Amino acid sequence: MNVADHTYGSTASIYTPRGLNSHSTMARPRVMALLNAATSDPLCIVRASYRSGKSVALRQWAADTNKDLLWLHVAQHIATAEQFWLQLHDALSSHLGLPNMPPDDPDFSVSPISHLTALLKDATPFTLILEDFHWVQGTGVAHGLLRLLKSAPELSNVITARSALAIEQAQISGYLDLRAVGPTQLQFSPEEALEFHAGTVLEPISNQLNERLLGKPTLHKAARRASEEPRQPTVDFADDVIHKVSAVMHREIVASLDQWMDEEVGAFMAATLNLMHFDLDLVRVVAPDGDVAAYILLMEEIGFLESRDSSGTTLYEYPTVFKDILSTLLSTGISACRSATLAAAAAHEFDRESYLPAFVYALDNNDFRLGSSVLVRSGLDLLFDPTQEFSAALKKIPNTQIVKYPLLALTLGVIYIADKRTRFKGLEYFALALTSSKLQGKSLPPEEKLAVNLAQAVSLRLTGQFKLAAASARSGLKDLAELPLTDRDQLGIFESIALGHWGLSLLFVGDFSAATRALHLAVSTGERFGSRQATFFATALLAYRYAVDGDLQTAAKYAEVAQATQPDMPAVELYQQTPLNMALALIELGKLNPDAAATHLDKVISETSTSEFWGQLRVIESRIELLRGHAGMAAGRLELALLNKKELPALNPVDANEVAVVRAELLMAGGNATGAQSALSKLPAKSVARTVAQARVRLGMGRPGEVVELLGGPLRFTSLRQALEAQILLTVARLHLQPAALVRADIERISSSISVLENQWPLVMLSEPDLHLLLMSAQELGVPWPHADVLPRGLLPHALSMITLTPRERSILGTLVETGDRAEIARLHFVSVNTVKSQLRSLYKKLGVASREEALLIAHQEHLLKP
């Protein structure tokens, strides 16, 4: 390898890489592979800020490569185009073994490329490394260098620079292959940081350091030196190292202030340090004086700014480690311009609809009214911000202020309530929103009044007042209808949200028809006002509504629409995705695909425990395990969930009925008719759900006459699935009592309903003999039956049995009529209290109950107390 090293004013010399084996550097195969790939093209750019490890990486690569290299440094004080081309001419001449004489062409300074091309003709291929090219890149050199590379195939070029180069834009139109190695690729990966600190006291905290030191190798070197200093025993080790590194950097920055900072640069930094990130347009608003583009370039080259592309523009931000130091150094200037900067930034971002930064700047400036306006104008999309900056800004508002702004209090409640650990804290903020309305009365702006109504609706629903919740949501819609048209249009997003929550509350009380109308209105309103989240949530609720109803064909259609329009959402918004995933699980359950159903539940299984959907989730889980043949396991899980019911939101009426029914189904699967009837006793006495479930138990016990008696009269069914289940039970009972020909119409109706609804579940809870009787009757009558081959057999025993008690269990049960005191029971039976406890556990398990009161109720129903 021949490596020539040229610096302006120097002569050619052989370069030997230094320090590659010292404790402060290490070989990085990943970076070497990147450089090998990038340098295979005619042009490679290695771009990162000052002291980011560009030169070390390039020298390590140079030490290993077989390429012929010419190394040329560009110095700042003589970086003009003319001097650059002359220096390049001298370096090329020396490298090619030609006399080192000035160009004899008088037009060289005007058109150097043709002369240099001739100089390189027939030369042995080599690579030119131009280090610190940023000093000369803005002088018109870029296009000339590109022309030289195109006309001289003997030459390839590697450029190092601290900032974005004009040559990167020029090459787009020059059709020259270019590869870039950027600052992110030069940073330490976690594995490299660990290797760098291996064998030192920093090894255990390597990952933590790498994250806080931005992956910069130079800062890791400083951390190694800092770790050798005495440690403060009362301070976390990582914090101690970071503090020492920051102190070193602080001293270095202070020492170099005079070299790069004047009054105008200081004013620019004081204004921009208040910002999350900025582009050129924003910084011209908050720092209108001076050449801000030049200041940005300077800060980026020094390493104080990092840039990234976003939606066609370049955004800049200060890395945290530098922002903290500079904020301390410039604290006086920052304080002086803080309020004006934040106000100007918020207004500018608000005008161009960059709602997240506008919201953060408004709240940082204590302008909470503007924060509410930004939230409304965003269509509440800020709630779905995946960066967590929105929630972090909200959480900094003191309660003494947030109580004045119901919308902000409500939003903070929504954020907290999505996490099981902070659910009750979320309810506190709902209460704050309600308190705010009482404090401010009629002076509330329209959007705040609507926020209060939403807070009230959600709070009532979470505390079990479902009918009042629906009424509150409807009240909010009435308030909205009374607003002037201009205000209504501005607050259209609230209409869609309020309609969605009204529909959800109606679903929970079982009013499917009214819920359907509300949700369709929510979808159309959300579409009209461009709110993807509100539209998605309402569509997902429609899928859920039909899935719970049992019409899985319609549910699947709405689920497909919801999936097609589903916006990207962070984890905190799994609540919004829950109805869709549960609808999809119910659809698969109706197809008798338990594994596919469980896959959909995986996305909601933990988060749903903090929402009103937890009851339906437990029902779906239990039925999945029932299909898998694990009824005992499902019963155990369900009982554990119900034991923790006090820690969960209130169970809505629809799901409460479903939970009681599924408990009975699980007990039936174990052959326990007595226990199943005990579970059903928790349902309202005259409810249709109880009647249908009792008929199922009676059919399993071989009492078809009682089934006909229960279901033969007029009943008002609450869902399509319930109506179908009742029709199946009644038809099978009649098949036991009369010829199949007499119930042909019913069999045809069942077959048609299952086909239209695409729901096989109503057939699952038939014993194998009853299912066989129904299917064979259909076959004999020539009635087509959809997917008969997928129906599970043997989930229920051939016949359910009543409880048979041992003499001792009957004696204990009789004693329970007189007393529930275990010590007294033990005295009367001449046994220990522990023995009584064991006998009671066995008795309760056999009866399928959990208390003395339930045991006596079942004993009475089943005539177990007779002598």
mmCIF file of N, CA and C in Angstrom, residues 34-113:
data_model
loop_
_atom_site.group_PDB
_atom_site.id
_atom_site.type_symbol
_atom_site.label_atom_id
_atom_site.label_comp_id
_atom_site.label_asym_id
_atom_site.label_seq_id
_atom_site.Cartn_x
_atom_site.Cartn_y
_atom_site.Cartn_z
ATOM 1 N N LEU A 34 -18.473 -1.249 5.990
ATOM 2 C CA LEU A 34 -19.196 -0.130 5.382
ATOM 3 C C LEU A 34 -18.276 0.673 4.467
ATOM 4 N N LEU A 35 -17.066 0.953 4.950
ATOM 5 C CA LEU A 35 -16.124 1.739 4.156
ATOM 6 C C LEU A 35 -15.661 0.966 2.928
ATOM 7 N N ASN A 36 -15.437 -0.334 3.082
ATOM 8 C CA ASN A 36 -15.041 -1.129 1.915
ATOM 9 C C ASN A 36 -16.113 -1.100 0.840
ATOM 10 N N ALA A 37 -17.381 -1.230 1.263
ATOM 11 C CA ALA A 37 -18.476 -1.195 0.295
ATOM 12 C C ALA A 37 -18.610 0.183 -0.330
ATOM 13 N N ALA A 38 -18.493 1.227 0.508
ATOM 14 C CA ALA A 38 -18.695 2.595 0.006
ATOM 15 C C ALA A 38 -17.571 3.023 -0.919
ATOM 16 N N THR A 39 -16.333 2.634 -0.609
ATOM 17 C CA THR A 39 -15.200 3.077 -1.420
ATOM 18 C C THR A 39 -15.045 2.284 -2.711
ATOM 19 N N SER A 40 -15.933 1.320 -2.940
ATOM 20 C CA SER A 40 -15.898 0.608 -4.222
ATOM 21 C C SER A 40 -16.503 1.456 -5.333
ATOM 22 N N ASP A 41 -17.247 2.500 -4.973
ATOM 23 C CA ASP A 41 -17.825 3.418 -5.954
ATOM 24 C C ASP A 41 -16.861 4.563 -6.231
ATOM 25 N N PRO A 42 -17.080 5.298 -7.342
ATOM 26 C CA PRO A 42 -16.167 6.400 -7.671
ATOM 27 C C PRO A 42 -16.092 7.478 -6.591
ATOM 28 N N LEU A 43 -17.195 7.675 -5.849
ATOM 29 C CA LEU A 43 -17.225 8.745 -4.855
ATOM 30 C C LEU A 43 -17.824 8.225 -3.552
ATOM 31 N N CYS A 44 -17.105 8.435 -2.455
ATOM 32 C CA CYS A 44 -17.567 8.049 -1.118
ATOM 33 C C CYS A 44 -17.455 9.270 -0.212
ATOM 34 N N ILE A 45 -18.493 9.545 0.553
ATOM 35 C CA ILE A 45 -18.479 10.670 1.489
ATOM 36 C C ILE A 45 -18.634 10.127 2.898
ATOM 37 N N VAL A 46 -17.707 10.487 3.767
ATOM 38 C CA VAL A 46 -17.774 10.138 5.183
ATOM 39 C C VAL A 46 -18.082 11.439 5.919
ATOM 40 N N ARG A 47 -19.320 11.556 6.394
ATOM 41 C CA ARG A 47 -19.768 12.844 6.936
ATOM 42 C C ARG A 47 -20.244 12.690 8.371
ATOM 43 N N ALA A 48 -19.650 13.469 9.261
ATOM 44 C CA ALA A 48 -20.067 13.519 10.662
ATOM 45 C C ALA A 48 -19.436 14.764 11.277
ATOM 46 N N SER A 49 -19.929 15.177 12.433
ATOM 47 C CA SER A 49 -19.447 16.407 13.055
ATOM 48 C C SER A 49 -18.032 16.224 13.602
ATOM 49 N N TYR A 50 -17.480 17.315 14.078
ATOM 50 C CA TYR A 50 -16.143 17.348 14.658
ATOM 51 C C TYR A 50 -16.018 16.323 15.782
ATOM 52 N N ARG A 51 -14.921 15.574 15.763
ATOM 53 C CA ARG A 51 -14.611 14.579 16.799
ATOM 54 C C ARG A 51 -15.665 13.485 16.882
ATOM 55 N N SER A 52 -16.089 13.020 15.722
ATOM 56 C CA SER A 52 -17.047 11.905 15.686
ATOM 57 C C SER A 52 -16.389 10.604 15.265
ATOM 58 N N GLY A 53 -15.095 10.614 15.052
ATOM 59 C CA GLY A 53 -14.391 9.379 14.724
ATOM 60 C C GLY A 53 -14.195 9.132 13.241
ATOM 61 N N LYS A 54 -14.389 10.170 12.393
ATOM 62 C CA LYS A 54 -14.210 9.981 10.940
ATOM 63 C C LYS A 54 -12.778 9.601 10.608
ATOM 64 N N SER A 55 -11.843 10.410 11.128
ATOM 65 C CA SER A 55 -10.426 10.203 10.751
ATOM 66 C C SER A 55 -9.896 8.882 11.277
ATOM 67 N N VAL A 56 -10.271 8.517 12.512
ATOM 68 C CA VAL A 56 -9.797 7.249 13.076
ATOM 69 C C VAL A 56 -10.297 6.081 12.224
ATOM 70 N N ALA A 57 -11.596 6.110 11.880
ATOM 71 C CA ALA A 57 -12.158 5.027 11.069
ATOM 72 C C ALA A 57 -11.483 4.944 9.712
ATOM 73 N N LEU A 58 -11.229 6.116 9.096
ATOM 74 C CA LEU A 58 -10.624 6.124 7.769
ATOM 75 C C LEU A 58 -9.178 5.644 7.821
ATOM 76 N N ARG A 59 -8.462 5.989 8.865
ATOM 77 C CA ARG A 59 -7.071 5.533 8.989
ATOM 78 C C ARG A 59 -7.008 4.026 9.257
ATOM 79 N N GLN A 60 -7.965 3.530 10.036
ATOM 80 C CA GLN A 60 -8.012 2.080 10.234
ATOM 81 C C GLN A 60 -8.298 1.364 8.914
ATOM 82 N N TRP A 61 -9.201 1.943 8.137
ATOM 83 C CA TRP A 61 -9.489 1.345 6.828
ATOM 84 C C TRP A 61 -8.258 1.412 5.927
ATOM 85 N N ALA A 62 -7.556 2.557 5.960
ATOM 86 C CA ALA A 62 -6.372 2.734 5.118
ATOM 87 C C ALA A 62 -5.285 1.727 5.468
ATOM 88 N N ALA A 63 -5.203 1.377 6.746
ATOM 89 C CA ALA A 63 -4.159 0.443 7.169
ATOM 90 C C ALA A 63 -4.407 -0.962 6.626
ATOM 91 N N ASP A 64 -5.669 -1.279 6.304
ATOM 92 C CA ASP A 64 -6.009 -2.639 5.877
ATOM 93 C C ASP A 64 -6.253 -2.775 4.376
ATOM 94 N N THR A 65 -6.487 -1.674 3.690
ATOM 95 C CA THR A 65 -6.862 -1.772 2.291
ATOM 96 C C THR A 65 -5.651 -2.012 1.399
ATOM 97 N N ASN A 66 -5.893 -2.619 0.237
ATOM 98 C CA ASN A 66 -4.836 -2.826 -0.751
ATOM 99 C C ASN A 66 -4.796 -1.711 -1.781
ATOM 100 N N LYS A 67 -5.681 -0.743 -1.628
ATOM 101 C CA LYS A 67 -5.756 0.328 -2.624
ATOM 102 C C LYS A 67 -4.574 1.278 -2.491
ATOM 103 N N ASP A 68 -4.219 1.857 -3.620
ATOM 104 C CA ASP A 68 -3.186 2.889 -3.657
ATOM 105 C C ASP A 68 -3.860 4.203 -3.242
ATOM 106 N N LEU A 69 -3.379 4.845 -2.188
ATOM 107 C CA LEU A 69 -4.063 6.003 -1.612
ATOM 108 C C LEU A 69 -3.213 7.265 -1.710
ATOM 109 N N LEU A 70 -3.900 8.361 -1.954
ATOM 110 C CA LEU A 70 -3.292 9.694 -1.867
ATOM 111 C C LEU A 70 -4.137 10.491 -0.881
ATOM 112 N N TRP A 71 -3.502 10.993 0.190
ATOM 113 C CA TRP A 71 -4.223 11.644 1.281
ATOM 114 C C TRP A 71 -3.960 13.137 1.231
ATOM 115 N N LEU A 72 -5.035 13.916 1.123
ATOM 116 C CA LEU A 72 -4.894 15.370 0.997
ATOM 117 C C LEU A 72 -5.772 16.053 2.030
ATOM 118 N N HIS A 73 -5.161 16.877 2.902
ATOM 119 C CA HIS A 73 -5.899 17.611 3.917
ATOM 120 C C HIS A 73 -6.229 19.002 3.391
ATOM 121 N N VAL A 74 -7.459 19.439 3.664
ATOM 122 C CA VAL A 74 -7.877 20.781 3.268
ATOM 123 C C VAL A 74 -7.869 21.651 4.514
ATOM 124 N N ALA A 75 -7.073 22.703 4.507
ATOM 125 C CA ALA A 75 -6.958 23.584 5.670
ATOM 126 C C ALA A 75 -7.878 24.786 5.516
ATOM 127 N N GLN A 76 -8.435 25.248 6.643
ATOM 128 C CA GLN A 76 -9.452 26.304 6.596
ATOM 129 C C GLN A 76 -8.885 27.633 6.095
ATOM 130 N N HIS A 77 -7.681 27.997 6.501
ATOM 131 C CA HIS A 77 -7.203 29.357 6.245
ATOM 132 C C HIS A 77 -6.814 29.600 4.786
ATOM 133 N N ILE A 78 -6.684 28.546 3.996
ATOM 134 C CA ILE A 78 -6.347 28.750 2.583
ATOM 135 C C ILE A 78 -7.292 27.981 1.664
ATOM 136 N N ALA A 79 -8.567 27.818 2.123
ATOM 137 C CA ALA A 79 -9.509 26.983 1.388
ATOM 138 C C ALA A 79 -10.256 27.788 0.335
ATOM 139 N N THR A 80 -9.549 28.215 -0.695
ATOM 140 C CA THR A 80 -10.205 28.832 -1.844
ATOM 141 C C THR A 80 -10.141 27.856 -3.008
ATOM 142 N N ALA A 81 -11.000 28.081 -4.004
ATOM 143 C CA ALA A 81 -11.042 27.160 -5.135
ATOM 144 C C ALA A 81 -9.700 27.121 -5.867
ATOM 145 N N GLU A 82 -9.129 28.284 -6.116
ATOM 146 C CA GLU A 82 -7.866 28.336 -6.863
ATOM 147 C C GLU A 82 -6.767 27.592 -6.121
ATOM 148 N N GLN A 83 -6.650 27.839 -4.803
ATOM 149 C CA GLN A 83 -5.614 27.156 -4.021
ATOM 150 C C GLN A 83 -5.865 25.648 -3.966
ATOM 151 N N PHE A 84 -7.147 25.262 -3.882
ATOM 152 C CA PHE A 84 -7.464 23.837 -3.842
ATOM 153 C C PHE A 84 -7.001 23.136 -5.113
ATOM 154 N N TRP A 85 -7.311 23.718 -6.294
ATOM 155 C CA TRP A 85 -6.927 23.058 -7.548
ATOM 156 C C TRP A 85 -5.414 23.021 -7.722
ATOM 157 N N LEU A 86 -4.725 24.086 -7.265
ATOM 158 C CA LEU A 86 -3.256 24.082 -7.343
ATOM 159 C C LEU A 86 -2.678 22.995 -6.432
ATOM 160 N N GLN A 87 -3.203 22.925 -5.194
ATOM 161 C CA GLN A 87 -2.707 21.906 -4.279
ATOM 162 C C GLN A 87 -2.965 20.501 -4.821
ATOM 163 N N LEU A 88 -4.150 20.298 -5.410
ATOM 164 C CA LEU A 88 -4.471 18.995 -5.971
ATOM 165 C C LEU A 88 -3.527 18.666 -7.126
ATOM 166 N N HIS A 89 -3.202 19.684 -7.951
ATOM 167 C CA HIS A 89 -2.265 19.471 -9.064
ATOM 168 C C HIS A 89 -0.910 19.020 -8.532
ATOM 169 N N ASP A 90 -0.434 19.695 -7.465
ATOM 170 C CA ASP A 90 0.867 19.346 -6.901
ATOM 171 C C ASP A 90 0.846 17.927 -6.320
ATOM 172 N N ALA A 91 -0.233 17.595 -5.604
ATOM 173 C CA ALA A 91 -0.319 16.277 -4.969
ATOM 174 C C ALA A 91 -0.367 15.175 -6.022
ATOM 175 N N LEU A 92 -1.173 15.378 -7.084
ATOM 176 C CA LEU A 92 -1.275 14.372 -8.137
ATOM 177 C C LEU A 92 0.066 14.196 -8.845
ATOM 178 N N SER A 93 0.758 15.310 -9.133
ATOM 179 C CA SER A 93 2.063 15.237 -9.799
ATOM 180 C C SER A 93 3.042 14.432 -8.970
ATOM 181 N N SER A 94 3.072 14.728 -7.652
ATOM 182 C CA SER A 94 3.999 14.018 -6.780
ATOM 183 C C SER A 94 3.642 12.531 -6.716
ATOM 184 N N HIS A 95 2.360 12.234 -6.608
ATOM 185 C CA HIS A 95 1.924 10.846 -6.500
ATOM 186 C C HIS A 95 2.240 10.041 -7.761
ATOM 187 N N LEU A 96 2.147 10.714 -8.935
ATOM 188 C CA LEU A 96 2.396 10.020 -10.200
ATOM 189 C C LEU A 96 3.859 10.030 -10.596
ATOM 190 N N GLY A 97 4.727 10.663 -9.763
ATOM 191 C CA GLY A 97 6.165 10.699 -10.056
ATOM 192 C C GLY A 97 6.529 11.714 -11.112
ATOM 193 N N LEU A 98 5.711 12.759 -11.286
ATOM 194 C CA LEU A 98 5.998 13.818 -12.258
ATOM 195 C C LEU A 98 6.680 14.977 -11.568
ATOM 196 N N PRO A 99 7.370 15.817 -12.312
ATOM 197 C CA PRO A 99 8.032 16.987 -11.704
ATOM 198 C C PRO A 99 6.998 17.863 -10.991
ATOM 199 N N ASN A 100 7.324 18.272 -9.789
ATOM 200 C CA ASN A 100 6.411 19.098 -8.989
ATOM 201 C C ASN A 100 6.574 20.552 -9.397
ATOM 202 N N MET A 101 5.985 20.898 -10.563
ATOM 203 C CA MET A 101 6.094 22.254 -11.102
ATOM 204 C C MET A 101 4.700 22.845 -11.261
ATOM 205 N N PRO A 102 4.563 24.154 -11.149
ATOM 206 C CA PRO A 102 3.250 24.785 -11.344
ATOM 207 C C PRO A 102 2.730 24.486 -12.739
ATOM 208 N N PRO A 103 1.417 24.452 -12.938
ATOM 209 C CA PRO A 103 0.845 24.184 -14.261
ATOM 210 C C PRO A 103 1.313 25.222 -15.271
ATOM 211 N N ASP A 104 1.690 24.767 -16.478
ATOM 212 C CA ASP A 104 2.170 25.699 -17.496
ATOM 213 C C ASP A 104 1.030 26.268 -18.330
ATOM 214 N N ASP A 105 -0.225 25.848 -18.033
ATOM 215 C CA ASP A 105 -1.381 26.339 -18.779
ATOM 216 C C ASP A 105 -1.865 27.636 -18.144
ATOM 217 N N PRO A 106 -1.847 28.752 -18.866
ATOM 218 C CA PRO A 106 -2.289 30.027 -18.278
ATOM 219 C C PRO A 106 -3.781 30.023 -17.922
ATOM 220 N N ASP A 107 -4.570 29.126 -18.535
ATOM 221 C CA ASP A 107 -6.001 29.070 -18.231
ATOM 222 C C ASP A 107 -6.322 28.050 -17.130
ATOM 223 N N PHE A 108 -5.295 27.546 -16.445
ATOM 224 C CA PHE A 108 -5.524 26.512 -15.441
ATOM 225 C C PHE A 108 -6.490 26.982 -14.355
ATOM 226 N N SER A 109 -6.319 28.219 -13.895
ATOM 227 C CA SER A 109 -7.160 28.716 -12.803
ATOM 228 C C SER A 109 -8.616 28.840 -13.231
ATOM 229 N N VAL A 110 -8.854 29.006 -14.556
ATOM 230 C CA VAL A 110 -10.218 29.141 -15.062
ATOM 231 C C VAL A 110 -10.823 27.775 -15.328
ATOM 232 N N SER A 111 -10.036 26.882 -15.936
ATOM 233 C CA SER A 111 -10.539 25.564 -16.291
ATOM 234 C C SER A 111 -9.504 24.496 -15.947
ATOM 235 N N PRO A 112 -9.418 24.130 -14.642
ATOM 236 C CA PRO A 112 -8.373 23.180 -14.228
ATOM 237 C C PRO A 112 -8.687 21.727 -14.578
ATOM 238 N N ILE A 113 -9.966 21.402 -14.844
ATOM 239 C CA ILE A 113 -10.347 19.989 -14.958
ATOM 240 C C ILE A 113 -9.700 19.316 -16.159
#
